Every structure is written in C-alpha cells, then in structure tokens.
XYZ file of C-alpha atoms in Angstrom:
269
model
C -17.973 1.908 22.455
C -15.865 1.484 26.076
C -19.422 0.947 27.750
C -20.500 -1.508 25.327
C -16.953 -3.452 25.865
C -17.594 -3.118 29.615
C -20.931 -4.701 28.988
C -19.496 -7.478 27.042
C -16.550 -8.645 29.252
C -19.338 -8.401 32.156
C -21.701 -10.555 30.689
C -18.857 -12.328 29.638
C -17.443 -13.256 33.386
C -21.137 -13.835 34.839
C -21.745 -16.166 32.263
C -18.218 -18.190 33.392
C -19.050 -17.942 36.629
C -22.711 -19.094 36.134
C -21.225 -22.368 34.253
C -18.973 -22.881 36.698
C -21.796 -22.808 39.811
C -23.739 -24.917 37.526
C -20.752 -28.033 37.138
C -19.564 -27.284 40.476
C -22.864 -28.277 41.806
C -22.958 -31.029 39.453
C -20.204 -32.878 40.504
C -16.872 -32.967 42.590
C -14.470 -33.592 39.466
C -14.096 -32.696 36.170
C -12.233 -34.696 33.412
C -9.865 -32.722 31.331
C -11.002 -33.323 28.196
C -14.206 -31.741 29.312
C -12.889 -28.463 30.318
C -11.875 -25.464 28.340
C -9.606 -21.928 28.840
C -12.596 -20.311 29.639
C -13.225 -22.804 33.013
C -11.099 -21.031 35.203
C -13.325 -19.746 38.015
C -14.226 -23.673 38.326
C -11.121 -25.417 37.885
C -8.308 -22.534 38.032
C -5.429 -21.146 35.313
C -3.126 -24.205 35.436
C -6.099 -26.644 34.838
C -8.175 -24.782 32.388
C -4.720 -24.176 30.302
C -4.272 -27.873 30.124
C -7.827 -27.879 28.813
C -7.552 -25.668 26.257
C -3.976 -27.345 24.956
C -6.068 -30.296 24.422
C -8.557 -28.920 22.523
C -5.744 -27.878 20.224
C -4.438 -31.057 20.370
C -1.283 -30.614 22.405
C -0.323 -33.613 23.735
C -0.911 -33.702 27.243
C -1.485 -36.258 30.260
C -4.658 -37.727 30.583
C -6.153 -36.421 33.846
C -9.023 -34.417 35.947
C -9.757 -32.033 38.349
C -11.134 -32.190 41.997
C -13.174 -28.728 42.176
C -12.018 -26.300 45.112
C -15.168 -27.005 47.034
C -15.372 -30.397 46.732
C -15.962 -33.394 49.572
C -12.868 -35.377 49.600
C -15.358 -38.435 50.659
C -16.889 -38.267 47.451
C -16.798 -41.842 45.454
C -16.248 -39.918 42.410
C -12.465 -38.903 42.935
C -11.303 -42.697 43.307
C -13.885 -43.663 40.271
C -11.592 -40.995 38.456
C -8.429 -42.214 39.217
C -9.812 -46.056 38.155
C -10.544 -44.538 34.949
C -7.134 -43.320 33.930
C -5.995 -47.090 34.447
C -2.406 -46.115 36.098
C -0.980 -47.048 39.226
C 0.483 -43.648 40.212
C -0.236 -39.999 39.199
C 0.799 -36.636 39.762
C -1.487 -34.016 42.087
C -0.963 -30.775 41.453
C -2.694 -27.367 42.643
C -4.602 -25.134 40.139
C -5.673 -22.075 42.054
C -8.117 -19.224 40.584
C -5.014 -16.966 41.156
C -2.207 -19.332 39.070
C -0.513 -18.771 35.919
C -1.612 -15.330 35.292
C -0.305 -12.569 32.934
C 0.845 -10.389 35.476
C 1.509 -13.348 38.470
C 2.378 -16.678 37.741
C 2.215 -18.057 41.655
C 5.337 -21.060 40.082
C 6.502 -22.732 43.123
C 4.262 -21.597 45.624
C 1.618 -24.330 46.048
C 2.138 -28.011 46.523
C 3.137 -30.834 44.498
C 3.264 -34.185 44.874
C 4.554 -37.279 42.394
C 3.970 -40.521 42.489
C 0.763 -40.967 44.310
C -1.155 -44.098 44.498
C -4.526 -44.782 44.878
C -4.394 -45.144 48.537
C -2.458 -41.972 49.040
C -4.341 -39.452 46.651
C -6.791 -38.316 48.736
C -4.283 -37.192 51.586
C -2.094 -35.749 48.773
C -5.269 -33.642 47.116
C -5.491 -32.180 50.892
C -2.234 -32.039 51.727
C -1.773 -29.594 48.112
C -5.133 -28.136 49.121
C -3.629 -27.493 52.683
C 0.104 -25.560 50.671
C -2.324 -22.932 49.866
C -2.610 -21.870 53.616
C 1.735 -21.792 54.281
C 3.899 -18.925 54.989
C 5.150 -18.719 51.575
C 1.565 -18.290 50.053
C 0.758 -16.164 52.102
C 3.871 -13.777 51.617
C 3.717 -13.950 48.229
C -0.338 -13.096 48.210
C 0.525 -9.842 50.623
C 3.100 -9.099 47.752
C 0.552 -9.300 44.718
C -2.397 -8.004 46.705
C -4.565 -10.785 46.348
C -7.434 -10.843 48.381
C -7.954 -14.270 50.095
C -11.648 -14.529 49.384
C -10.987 -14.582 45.454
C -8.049 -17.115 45.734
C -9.972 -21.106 45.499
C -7.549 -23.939 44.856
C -8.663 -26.942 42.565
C -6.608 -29.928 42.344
C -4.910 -31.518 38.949
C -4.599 -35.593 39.210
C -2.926 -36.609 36.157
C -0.975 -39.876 34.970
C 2.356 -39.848 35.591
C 5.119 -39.309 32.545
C 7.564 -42.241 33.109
C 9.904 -39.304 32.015
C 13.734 -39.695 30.697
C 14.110 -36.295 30.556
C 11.999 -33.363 31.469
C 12.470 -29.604 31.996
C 11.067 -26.183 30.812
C 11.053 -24.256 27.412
C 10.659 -20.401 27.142
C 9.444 -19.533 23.777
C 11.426 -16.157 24.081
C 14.159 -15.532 25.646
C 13.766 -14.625 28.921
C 17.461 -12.643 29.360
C 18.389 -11.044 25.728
C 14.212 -10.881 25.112
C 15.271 -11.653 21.656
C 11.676 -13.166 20.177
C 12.922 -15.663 17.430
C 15.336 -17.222 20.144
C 13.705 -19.949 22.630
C 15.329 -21.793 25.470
C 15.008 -24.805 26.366
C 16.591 -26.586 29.749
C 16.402 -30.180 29.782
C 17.596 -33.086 32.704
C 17.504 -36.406 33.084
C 14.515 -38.000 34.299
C 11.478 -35.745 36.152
C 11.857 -32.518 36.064
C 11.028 -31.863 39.817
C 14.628 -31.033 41.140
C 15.239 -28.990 37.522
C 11.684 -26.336 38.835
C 12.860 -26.518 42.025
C 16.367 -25.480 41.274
C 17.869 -27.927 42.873
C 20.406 -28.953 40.061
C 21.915 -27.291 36.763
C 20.442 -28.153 33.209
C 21.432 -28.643 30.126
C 21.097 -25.208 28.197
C 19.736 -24.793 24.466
C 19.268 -22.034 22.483
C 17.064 -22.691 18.975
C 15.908 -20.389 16.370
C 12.203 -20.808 16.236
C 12.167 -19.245 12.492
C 15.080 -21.574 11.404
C 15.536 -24.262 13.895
C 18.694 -24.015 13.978
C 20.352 -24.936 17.273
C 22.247 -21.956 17.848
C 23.958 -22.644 21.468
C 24.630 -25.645 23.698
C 25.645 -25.712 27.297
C 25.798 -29.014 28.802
C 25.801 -29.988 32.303
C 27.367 -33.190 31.761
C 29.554 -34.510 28.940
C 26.140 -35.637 27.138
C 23.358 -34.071 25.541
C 20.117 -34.729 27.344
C 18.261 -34.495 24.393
C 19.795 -34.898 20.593
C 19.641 -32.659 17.700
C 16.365 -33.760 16.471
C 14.515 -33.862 19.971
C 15.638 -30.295 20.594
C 13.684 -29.804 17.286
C 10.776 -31.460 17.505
C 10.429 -29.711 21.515
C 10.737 -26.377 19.748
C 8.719 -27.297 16.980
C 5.971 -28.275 19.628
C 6.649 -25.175 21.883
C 5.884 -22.828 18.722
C 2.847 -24.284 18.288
C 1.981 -23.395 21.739
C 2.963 -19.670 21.649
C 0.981 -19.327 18.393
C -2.098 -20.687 20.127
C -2.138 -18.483 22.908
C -0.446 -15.754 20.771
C 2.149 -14.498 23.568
C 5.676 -16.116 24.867
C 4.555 -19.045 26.790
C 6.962 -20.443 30.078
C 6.334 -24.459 29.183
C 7.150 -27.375 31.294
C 7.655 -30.789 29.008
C 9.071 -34.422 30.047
C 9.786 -36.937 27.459
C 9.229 -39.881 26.856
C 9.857 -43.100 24.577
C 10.664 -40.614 21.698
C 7.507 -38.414 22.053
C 7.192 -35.170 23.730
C 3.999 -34.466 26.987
C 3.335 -30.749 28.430
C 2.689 -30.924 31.750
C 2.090 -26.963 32.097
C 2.092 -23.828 29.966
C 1.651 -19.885 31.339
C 2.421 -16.440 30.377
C 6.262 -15.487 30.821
C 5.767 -12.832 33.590
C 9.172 -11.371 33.447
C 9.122 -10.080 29.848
C-alpha cells in the first residue's frame, strides 16, 4: 500500500512538473484565472493559492503571473497589464518555496505598490532581484532550502483602492482556541499593518456564532463596523473550509465589499 502511495504522489509531481515545462515554454505569463493549486512548480505557492481561491470563487484581484524564467523584453508582460485596464498594480513575488505548511517565507521577498505601466518591468526585477538579499538568504540557511529548488515568479495584480486592509487568522494564533478568529484591520493599505510598522485594530469573532467577542481599538473608532467584521469572518471561514486547515489571510476593503490579496497555512500552530 506505502509503495503504491509513493507511486502515486510520484507520478503525481512529474506530471506538475511536466505541465509546468509545457506552459513555461509556452509563454512568459500566465493569467490567474488560468492557473490552479496544483501550478506551483510554474507559478509558485502565493500565486497558485490565488488560483485556486478563484476557482472557488473567492473574490480576488484580477491579475497574472510573469513565470520565473521569463524574458522581461517579452511584449506579452505589457499586453498583460493593458488587459487588466488599470493604471497602477501591485507586483508581488511568488517563489516555489512561499507559503508553505512548514515555512511561510512572509516578509522576506519584495513588494512593491503602485506601479505603473512604465515602472513594472523594473519593479518585476527589482522583486525578482529581493530573492538574492541578505535576509533571503539567512532565512534559506535557517530552513535548509537548497538554492537550486527555490525559482521566484512574479504576481502583477490591480490595485485595491483599499479603506482598510489587514490580516485575519482563522484560529487563534496565541490561545489556539479553533472557533476563535482574529482579525486586525487599519486604515487604508495594509502595507505598514504586515510590515509592523503601526498597531491595529484587534477583533476577536466566534466563527460558530459570529459573535464579536473582543474589541481593541487603536484609535477611538472602529476600522471596520459590526457587520463588516462579519461578513470578513464569514468570508475567512469559507477559506479555511476550502483548504481544510487554519489559513493566515491578508484582505483590504473596499466600497463595502471584501478582496483577498493572500491566503497560507498558519505556520506557528
């Protein structure tokens, strides 16, 4: 029975890897909406997560993926950008190695917000580039990653003209408890709130109940009322019982209506 298994989850990765040589080769991006959770070894976790949320019809920014290995010259990335009919995105990384189980790599690679049209192709470098630093390269010594599996893709995605944004833990990440989520929420992007630059508001929500068991505000106003702490937690559910574990998930909001920009494993659990 273990040999068969083996067999399986073998045939199983060759065949990924086979489909990913094959649209690799192909092209030099990838739309979303074309991708699934089993595309990691073409486009990486972060990427192929976003995939599979909108398969399940998670609302998420429109967007693509410039493959790890492709020629920045190539027409297609600009032709991409046309197509999502925006005048500034977000690039993001979304390495082979990202938003693992066991590693979640937050933090380590590049960002950048607000890029025009002019400016992506410096920015899909320049986050192409982060995965060379000091910082990646501490923190790959301290997983023992080996450098020649680690290939970074890059996420362009419209921007979120966001009024608030921030992260949701679908359990909770101190007491563990697993009908209690968090959610931390700031005005505007959430940038400064995943880089811990400045303090959030704090919620605590049943997820069985919804009821909003504990507020901590970091100014004399909620960031988000009643019902949009609902709705979020309503939304983050949905997530954790798609992947069917405790999901970290990053959210902005918008005009009344929730986006997830990112969801991974909780490592720390």
């Amino acid at each position: 029975m273990c040999g068969c298994q083996l067999d399986m989850r073998s045939a199983s990765f060759l065949l990924n890897q086979t489909r990913a040589i094959r649209l690799s080769s192909m092209h030099c991006i990838r739309e979303l909406r074309e991708l699934n959770g089993q595309d990691i070894a073409l486009v990486g976790g972060k990427a192929a997560s976003l995939a599979e949320m909108m398969r399940a019809n998670i609302p998420v920014p429109p967007g693509f993926v410039v493959l790890a290995d492709a020629d920045l010259t190539c027409d297609e990335i600009l032709s991409a950008f046309d197509r999502l009919n925006v005048s500034i995105v977000a690039v993001r990384s979304s390495a082979t190695v990202e938003d693992a189980p066991d590693a979640s790599w937050a933090g380590q690679f590049e960002t950048y917000l607000g890029v025009t049209r002019d400016g992506l192709v410096d920015a899909i470098q320049r986050c192409r580039d982060s995965a060379k630093s000091a910082r990646v390269n501490a923190y790959r010594a301290e997983q023992g990653a080996d450098n020649s599996t680690i290939a970074v893709a890059v996420i362009v995605q419209a921007m979120v003209d966001a009024d608030a944004a921030g992260v949701c833990f679908t359990v909770h990440p101190v007491t563990k408890n697993p009908n209690h989520l968090i959610i931390e929420a700031c005005l505007g992007l959430g940038d400064k709130l995943v880089g811990g630059e400045i303090s959030p508001d704090s919620y605590i929500v049943d997820k069985l109940t919804e009821t909003i068991i504990d507020v901590q505000l970091s100014s004399t106003a909620q960031v988000l009322s009643n019902d949009a702490l609902r709705d979020l937690a309503r939304l983050c559910k949905r997530i954790e019982d798609h992947y069917g574990f405790p999901c970290d998930v990053e959210w902005a909001h918008v005009e009344g209506s929730f986006s997830i920009l990112q969801s991974r494993p909780i490592t720390t659990l």
